[in-house]
Short mmCIF file of C-alpha atoms in Angstrom, two decimals:
data_model
loop_
_atom_site.label_atom_id
_atom_site.label_comp_id
_atom_site.label_asym_id
_atom_site.label_seq_id
_atom_site.Cartn_x
_atom_site.Cartn_y
_atom_site.Cartn_z
CA MET I 1 -19.91 67.73 -51.16
CA GLY I 2 -22.75 66.09 -53.13
CA PHE I 3 -24.50 65.97 -56.50
CA LYS I 4 -27.03 68.66 -57.48
CA LEU I 5 -29.06 69.26 -60.66
CA TRP I 6 -28.21 72.12 -62.99
CA PRO I 7 -30.65 75.01 -62.67
CA GLN I 8 -31.10 75.41 -66.39
CA ASN I 9 -32.20 71.80 -66.73
CA VAL I 10 -34.75 71.97 -64.00
CA GLY I 11 -37.10 74.17 -65.94
CA LEU I 12 -37.30 71.70 -68.78
CA LEU I 13 -38.51 68.79 -66.57
CA SER I 14 -42.10 68.08 -65.78
CA ILE I 15 -43.52 68.97 -62.40
CA ASN I 16 -43.60 65.37 -61.22
CA GLU I 17 -40.11 64.71 -62.42
CA LYS I 18 -38.98 67.89 -60.79
CA GLU I 19 -40.47 66.87 -57.46
CA THR I 20 -39.01 63.41 -57.82
CA MET I 21 -35.57 64.75 -58.58
CA GLN I 22 -35.80 67.14 -55.66
CA HIS I 23 -36.76 64.30 -53.39
CA LEU I 24 -33.94 62.18 -54.75
CA ASN I 25 -31.55 65.06 -54.45
CA GLN I 26 -32.54 65.51 -50.80
CA ARG I 27 -32.12 61.83 -50.08
CA LEU I 28 -28.81 61.79 -51.89
CA SER I 29 -27.65 64.78 -49.93
CA SER I 30 -28.67 63.17 -46.63
CA TYR I 31 -26.97 59.92 -47.62
CA LEU I 32 -23.84 61.72 -48.61
CA GLU I 33 -23.84 63.54 -45.31
CA LYS I 34 -24.33 60.25 -43.52
CA VAL I 35 -21.52 58.70 -45.54
CA HIS I 36 -19.30 61.61 -44.74
CA SER I 37 -20.18 61.31 -41.05
CA LEU I 38 -19.53 57.56 -41.08
CA GLU I 39 -16.25 58.08 -42.89
CA GLN I 40 -15.23 60.55 -40.22
CA GLU I 41 -16.28 58.12 -37.46
CA ASN I 42 -14.44 55.31 -39.23
CA ALA I 43 -11.35 57.47 -39.52
CA GLN I 44 -11.58 58.35 -35.84
CA LEU I 45 -12.07 54.68 -34.94
CA GLU I 46 -9.13 53.63 -37.10
CA LYS I 47 -7.08 56.37 -35.48
CA LYS I 48 -8.08 55.09 -32.03
CA ILE I 49 -7.22 51.52 -33.03
CA SER I 50 -3.86 52.66 -34.35
CA GLU I 51 -3.21 54.64 -31.18
CA TRP I 52 -4.24 51.66 -29.02
CA TYR I 53 -1.92 49.33 -30.94
CA ALA I 54 0.83 51.95 -30.76
CA ASN I 55 0.40 52.26 -27.00
CA ASN I 56 -0.46 48.68 -26.03
CA ALA I 57 0.84 46.37 -28.70
CA PRO I 58 4.46 45.30 -28.21
CA SER I 59 7.01 46.32 -30.79
CA THR I 60 7.79 42.68 -31.38
CA LEU I 61 5.79 39.54 -30.79
CA PRO I 62 6.51 37.99 -27.38
CA ASP I 63 9.02 35.19 -27.46
CA SER I 64 7.24 32.20 -25.94
CA SER I 65 9.99 29.72 -26.76
CA HIS I 66 11.28 29.75 -23.18
CA TYR I 67 7.73 29.01 -21.98
CA LEU I 68 7.55 26.11 -24.41
CA ARG I 69 10.93 24.83 -23.23
CA THR I 70 9.82 25.16 -19.61
CA ILE I 71 6.57 23.33 -20.38
CA GLN I 72 8.48 20.60 -22.23
CA ASP I 73 10.93 20.23 -19.34
CA LEU I 74 8.10 20.06 -16.83
CA GLN I 75 6.25 17.53 -18.99
CA ASN I 76 9.41 15.41 -19.11
CA GLN I 77 9.76 15.74 -15.34
CA VAL I 78 6.12 14.78 -14.87
CA PHE I 79 6.59 11.75 -17.12
CA THR I 80 9.74 10.75 -15.21
CA ALA I 81 7.90 11.28 -11.92
CA ASN I 82 5.02 9.12 -13.14
CA VAL I 83 7.48 6.38 -14.07
CA ASP I 84 9.18 6.72 -10.68
CA ASN I 85 5.81 6.66 -8.94
CA ALA I 86 4.81 3.53 -10.84
CA ARG I 87 8.11 1.88 -9.89
CA ILE I 88 7.72 2.93 -6.26
CA ILE I 89 4.13 1.65 -6.19
CA LEU I 90 5.35 -1.65 -7.66
CA GLN I 91 8.05 -1.83 -4.99
CA ILE I 92 5.46 -1.07 -2.32
CA ASP I 93 3.21 -3.83 -3.67
CA ASN I 94 6.15 -6.25 -3.71
CA ALA I 95 7.08 -5.24 -0.18
CA GLN I 96 3.46 -5.69 0.90
CA LEU I 97 3.36 -9.16 -0.66
CA ALA I 98 6.66 -10.05 0.99
CA ALA I 99 5.37 -8.71 4.31
CA ASP I 100 2.16 -10.72 3.96
CA ASP I 101 4.18 -13.83 3.13
CA LEU I 102 6.44 -13.25 6.12
CA LYS I 103 3.41 -12.62 8.30
CA SER I 104 1.87 -15.89 7.13
CA LYS I 105 5.13 -17.73 7.80
CA TYR I 106 5.39 -16.04 11.18
CA GLU I 107 1.86 -17.11 12.10
CA MET I 108 2.61 -20.69 10.99
CA GLU I 109 5.87 -20.75 12.95
CA PHE I 110 4.14 -19.20 15.95
CA SER I 111 1.40 -21.85 15.80
CA LEU I 112 4.03 -24.57 15.46
CA ARG I 113 5.92 -23.06 18.39
CA ASN I 114 2.78 -23.14 20.53
CA SER I 115 2.21 -26.76 19.53
CA VAL I 116 5.81 -27.67 20.39
CA GLU I 117 5.58 -25.81 23.69
CA ALA I 118 2.39 -27.75 24.45
CA ASP I 119 4.23 -31.00 23.61
CA VAL I 120 7.14 -29.93 25.80
CA GLY I 121 4.72 -29.17 28.61
CA GLY I 122 3.17 -32.62 28.18
CA LEU I 123 6.61 -34.28 28.18
CA ARG I 124 7.63 -32.35 31.27
CA LYS I 125 4.46 -33.46 33.01
CA ALA I 126 5.15 -37.04 31.92
CA LEU I 127 8.72 -36.69 33.20
CA GLU I 128 7.42 -35.38 36.51
CA ASP I 129 5.01 -38.34 36.67
CA LEU I 130 7.90 -40.70 35.96
CA ASN I 131 9.98 -39.06 38.67
CA MET I 132 7.11 -39.42 41.10
CA GLN I 133 6.68 -43.09 40.12
CA MET I 134 10.41 -43.61 40.49
CA GLN I 135 10.29 -42.04 43.93
CA ASP I 136 7.37 -44.31 44.83
CA LEU I 137 9.31 -47.33 43.58
CA GLU I 138 12.37 -46.27 45.53
CA ILE I 139 10.19 -45.99 48.64
CA GLN I 140 8.76 -49.44 47.89
CA VAL I 141 12.28 -50.82 47.38
CA ARG I 142 13.42 -49.37 50.69
CA CYS I 143 10.35 -50.84 52.34
CA LEU I 144 11.09 -54.22 50.75
CA GLN I 145 14.73 -53.99 51.80
CA GLU I 146 13.69 -53.14 55.33
CA GLU I 147 11.21 -55.99 55.25
CA LEU I 148 13.92 -58.30 53.92
CA LEU I 149 16.27 -57.24 56.68
CA GLN I 150 13.53 -57.77 59.20
CA LEU I 151 12.85 -61.23 57.76
CA LYS I 152 16.54 -62.07 57.92
CA LYS I 153 16.71 -60.83 61.48
CA ASN I 154 13.64 -62.83 62.47
CA HIS I 155 15.05 -65.85 60.69
CA GLU I 156 18.32 -65.58 62.53
CA GLU I 157 16.51 -65.11 65.80
CA GLU I 158 14.38 -68.18 65.13
CA VAL I 159 17.44 -70.20 64.12
CA ASN I 160 19.32 -69.14 67.23
CA SER I 161 16.30 -69.96 69.35
CA LEU I 162 16.02 -73.39 67.76
CA ARG I 163 19.72 -73.96 68.22
CA ALA I 164 19.47 -73.02 71.86
CA GLN I 165 16.55 -75.34 72.40
CA LEU I 166 18.21 -78.18 70.49
CA GLY I 167 21.48 -77.67 72.35
CA ALA I 168 19.72 -77.97 75.70
CA ARG I 169 18.02 -81.18 74.65
CA VAL I 170 21.29 -82.67 73.42
CA ASN I 171 22.86 -82.05 76.81
CA VAL I 172 20.02 -83.79 78.63
CA GLU I 173 19.74 -86.86 76.41
CA VAL I 174 22.45 -89.49 76.60
CA GLU I 175 22.06 -91.24 73.32
CA ALA I 176 24.03 -89.75 70.43
CA ALA I 177 22.03 -91.13 67.51
CA PRO I 178 18.93 -88.89 67.87
CA SER I 179 21.11 -85.79 68.12
CA VAL I 180 22.50 -86.58 64.71
CA ASP I 181 18.99 -86.83 63.25
CA LEU I 182 17.97 -83.60 64.94
CA ASN I 183 20.93 -81.71 63.59
CA LYS I 184 20.14 -83.05 60.19
CA SER I 185 16.52 -81.94 60.53
CA LEU I 186 17.58 -78.52 61.72
CA ALA I 187 19.98 -78.25 58.85
CA GLU I 188 17.23 -79.15 56.42
CA VAL I 189 14.83 -76.66 57.98
CA ARG I 190 17.50 -74.00 57.97
CA GLU I 191 18.31 -74.76 54.36
CA GLN I 192 14.65 -74.54 53.41
CA TYR I 193 14.30 -71.16 55.19
CA GLU I 194 17.45 -69.88 53.58
CA ASN I 195 16.37 -71.08 50.15
CA LEU I 196 12.98 -69.45 50.62
CA MET I 197 14.58 -66.21 51.77
CA GLU I 198 17.04 -66.21 48.92
CA ARG I 199 14.31 -66.94 46.40
CA ASN I 200 12.14 -64.14 47.79
CA LEU I 201 15.14 -61.82 47.83
CA ARG I 202 16.04 -62.67 44.25
CA GLU I 203 12.45 -62.12 43.12
CA VAL I 204 12.28 -58.80 44.89
CA GLU I 205 15.67 -57.77 43.49
CA SER I 206 14.72 -58.87 39.96
CA ILE I 207 11.44 -56.95 40.20
CA PHE I 208 13.29 -53.94 41.54
CA LEU I 209 15.95 -54.12 38.81
CA ALA I 210 13.34 -54.61 36.10
CA ARG I 211 11.28 -51.65 37.30
CA SER I 212 14.42 -49.57 37.73
CA ALA I 213 15.61 -50.43 34.22
CA GLU I 214 12.20 -49.64 32.78
CA LEU I 215 12.10 -46.35 34.63
CA ASN I 216 15.62 -45.53 33.47
CA ARG I 217 14.63 -46.27 29.88
CA GLU I 218 11.52 -44.14 30.16
CA VAL I 219 13.46 -41.33 31.81
CA SER I 220 16.19 -41.56 29.17
CA SER I 221 13.65 -41.61 26.34
CA GLY I 222 11.79 -38.70 27.90
CA ALA I 223 15.03 -36.79 28.34
CA GLU I 224 15.98 -37.43 24.70
CA GLN I 225 12.55 -36.32 23.51
CA LEU I 226 12.74 -33.29 25.76
CA GLN I 227 16.18 -32.42 24.37
CA THR I 228 14.94 -32.86 20.79
CA VAL I 229 11.89 -30.72 21.44
CA SER I 230 14.07 -28.13 23.17
CA ASN I 231 16.37 -28.01 20.14
CA GLU I 232 13.37 -27.66 17.81
CA LEU I 233 11.96 -24.94 20.04
CA THR I 234 15.29 -23.10 19.96
CA ASP I 235 15.39 -23.35 16.16
CA LEU I 236 11.81 -22.12 15.94
CA LYS I 237 12.57 -19.18 18.22
CA ARG I 238 15.58 -18.31 16.07
CA THR I 239 13.49 -18.60 12.89
CA ILE I 240 10.72 -16.44 14.37
CA GLN I 241 13.26 -13.83 15.43
CA THR I 242 14.74 -13.78 11.93
CA LEU I 243 11.28 -13.46 10.38
CA GLU I 244 10.39 -10.63 12.76
CA ILE I 245 13.58 -8.76 11.84
CA GLU I 246 12.91 -9.25 8.13
CA LEU I 247 9.29 -8.19 8.57
CA GLN I 248 10.35 -5.00 10.35
CA SER I 249 12.86 -4.33 7.57
CA GLN I 250 10.18 -4.76 4.90
CA LEU I 251 7.77 -2.52 6.81
CA SER I 252 10.48 0.15 7.22
CA MET I 253 11.27 0.01 3.50
CA LYS I 254 7.56 0.28 2.70
CA SER I 255 7.21 3.31 4.98
CA ALA I 256 10.28 4.96 3.39
CA LEU I 257 8.93 4.34 -0.11
CA GLU I 258 5.54 5.78 0.83
CA CYS I 259 7.23 8.90 2.27
CA SER I 260 9.33 9.27 -0.89
CA LEU I 261 6.22 8.90 -3.04
CA ALA I 262 4.38 11.53 -0.99
CA GLU I 263 7.32 13.96 -1.23
CA THR I 264 7.60 13.42 -4.98
CA GLU I 265 3.88 13.99 -5.50
CA ALA I 266 3.98 17.13 -3.32
CA THR I 267 7.01 18.56 -5.18
CA PHE I 268 5.68 17.96 -8.67
CA GLY I 269 2.19 18.97 -7.56
CA SER I 270 3.54 22.37 -6.50
CA GLN I 271 5.46 22.77 -9.77
CA LEU I 272 2.41 21.76 -11.79
CA SER I 273 0.28 24.21 -9.83
CA GLN I 274 2.71 27.06 -10.58
CA LEU I 275 2.87 26.06 -14.24
CA GLN I 276 -0.92 25.83 -14.45
CA THR I 277 -1.21 29.32 -12.91
CA LEU I 278 1.24 30.68 -15.49
CA ILE I 279 -0.62 28.95 -18.32
CA ASP I 280 -3.95 30.31 -17.04
CA ASN I 281 -2.55 33.85 -16.95
CA VAL I 282 -1.16 33.57 -20.49
CA GLU I 283 -4.42 32.06 -21.75
CA SER I 284 -6.37 34.83 -20.04
CA GLN I 285 -4.22 37.50 -21.72
CA LEU I 286 -4.49 35.75 -25.08
CA GLY I 287 -8.25 35.45 -24.65
CA GLN I 288 -8.55 39.15 -23.84
CA ILE I 289 -6.45 40.09 -26.87
CA ARG I 290 -8.43 37.72 -29.08
CA SER I 291 -11.71 39.14 -27.77
CA ASP I 292 -10.58 42.71 -28.44
CA LEU I 293 -9.43 41.80 -31.95
CA GLU I 294 -12.69 40.00 -32.72
CA ARG I 295 -14.70 42.97 -31.44
CA GLN I 296 -12.67 45.42 -33.52
CA ILE I 297 -12.88 43.18 -36.58
CA HIS I 298 -16.65 42.92 -36.12
CA GLU I 299 -17.01 46.70 -35.81
CA TYR I 300 -14.80 47.18 -38.84
CA LYS I 301 -16.89 44.71 -40.87
CA ILE I 302 -20.07 46.54 -39.86
CA LEU I 303 -18.57 49.84 -40.98
CA MET I 304 -17.36 48.32 -44.24
CA ASP I 305 -20.81 46.83 -44.88
CA GLN I 306 -22.43 50.20 -44.23
CA LYS I 307 -19.88 51.87 -46.48
CA THR I 308 -20.50 49.32 -49.24
CA LEU I 309 -24.26 49.77 -48.90
CA LEU I 310 -23.93 53.53 -49.11
CA GLU I 311 -21.63 53.27 -52.12
CA MET I 312 -24.21 51.04 -53.82
CA GLU I 313 -26.99 53.55 -53.08
CA ILE I 314 -24.77 56.39 -54.32
CA ALA I 315 -24.10 54.47 -57.52
CA THR I 316 -27.84 53.87 -57.93
CA TYR I 317 -28.71 57.56 -57.52
CA LYS I 318 -25.85 58.49 -59.81
CA ASN I 319 -27.22 56.17 -62.48
CA LEU I 320 -30.63 57.76 -62.03
CA LEU I 321 -29.15 61.22 -62.41
CA ASP I 322 -27.12 60.16 -65.43
CA GLY I 323 -30.30 58.74 -66.99
CA HIS I 324 -32.19 62.02 -66.55
CA ASP I 325 -29.26 63.95 -68.04
CA ILE I 326 -29.23 61.68 -71.11
CA GLN I 327 -33.00 62.07 -71.51
CA TYR I 328 -32.63 65.84 -71.31
CA VAL I 329 -29.90 65.88 -73.94
CA LYS I 330 -32.00 63.76 -76.30
CA SER I 331 -35.03 65.98 -75.83
CA SER I 332 -32.98 69.09 -76.50
CA LEU I 333 -31.66 67.59 -79.70
#
């Protein structure tokens, strides 16, 4: 194929025009051959593209609706899991605050318990001191009683001795009047001794009773205080035990919530990893298809540009040829 000049017209042209037309004719022929070659290559390329699409492209577009539904379901599950995680974290924080509060209360109660135990120890020591003082007073009372008995015994012995002496004198003397005065004197002396002994005995007994009453009051007061402190200590022990049980319960609940949170994160993390792998594979396939399409479109555009350029050059040479034909017709006329 190609355009060529008529032989009968060539002889009528000048030498320069003839050479120019030959040169143009050669260039036109080479361009036409190139166009023909490019058209064949383009046809082969289009045939290859068609064959590739026929072999590789699916008959119908892939239905990705189930992927979208799966992604939507997983997104909903992730959102629900995030809400659950936030709620669990809030519960853990609340449990931690409650545990800290219980720990603070436990430390306060434990400190109060130590203080009460120290007070109880002091009261027990005071009670032991009171018991020792009471024992000392009892020993003193026994000593005083023994001394009182000894004084009574000595007094009786002295009285008997005086009576014996006075009785002997009465038997010797004849007059009766002095014996009456002597008996009276002895009676007065005896009365004075007895009054003195009774007064001393009453004083000792009053001192003993007063000290005994005071000791009894102190012992009773100490026993009451000890009982009160013991009751408070029992209540504190019960309170501490209750707080320890509640603290263990809060710690157990916190541990369970943390385990649940870890399991939830692991489960949804695995699902998200699988989904991300699936998405990456689909994106990789889509990217490969997009890259192939872009490459083919680019090659096709290049071919179309070359074809357009060649068509423009062909039109230019055709116009030149048409112009020479018109000039030849005019000259022949």
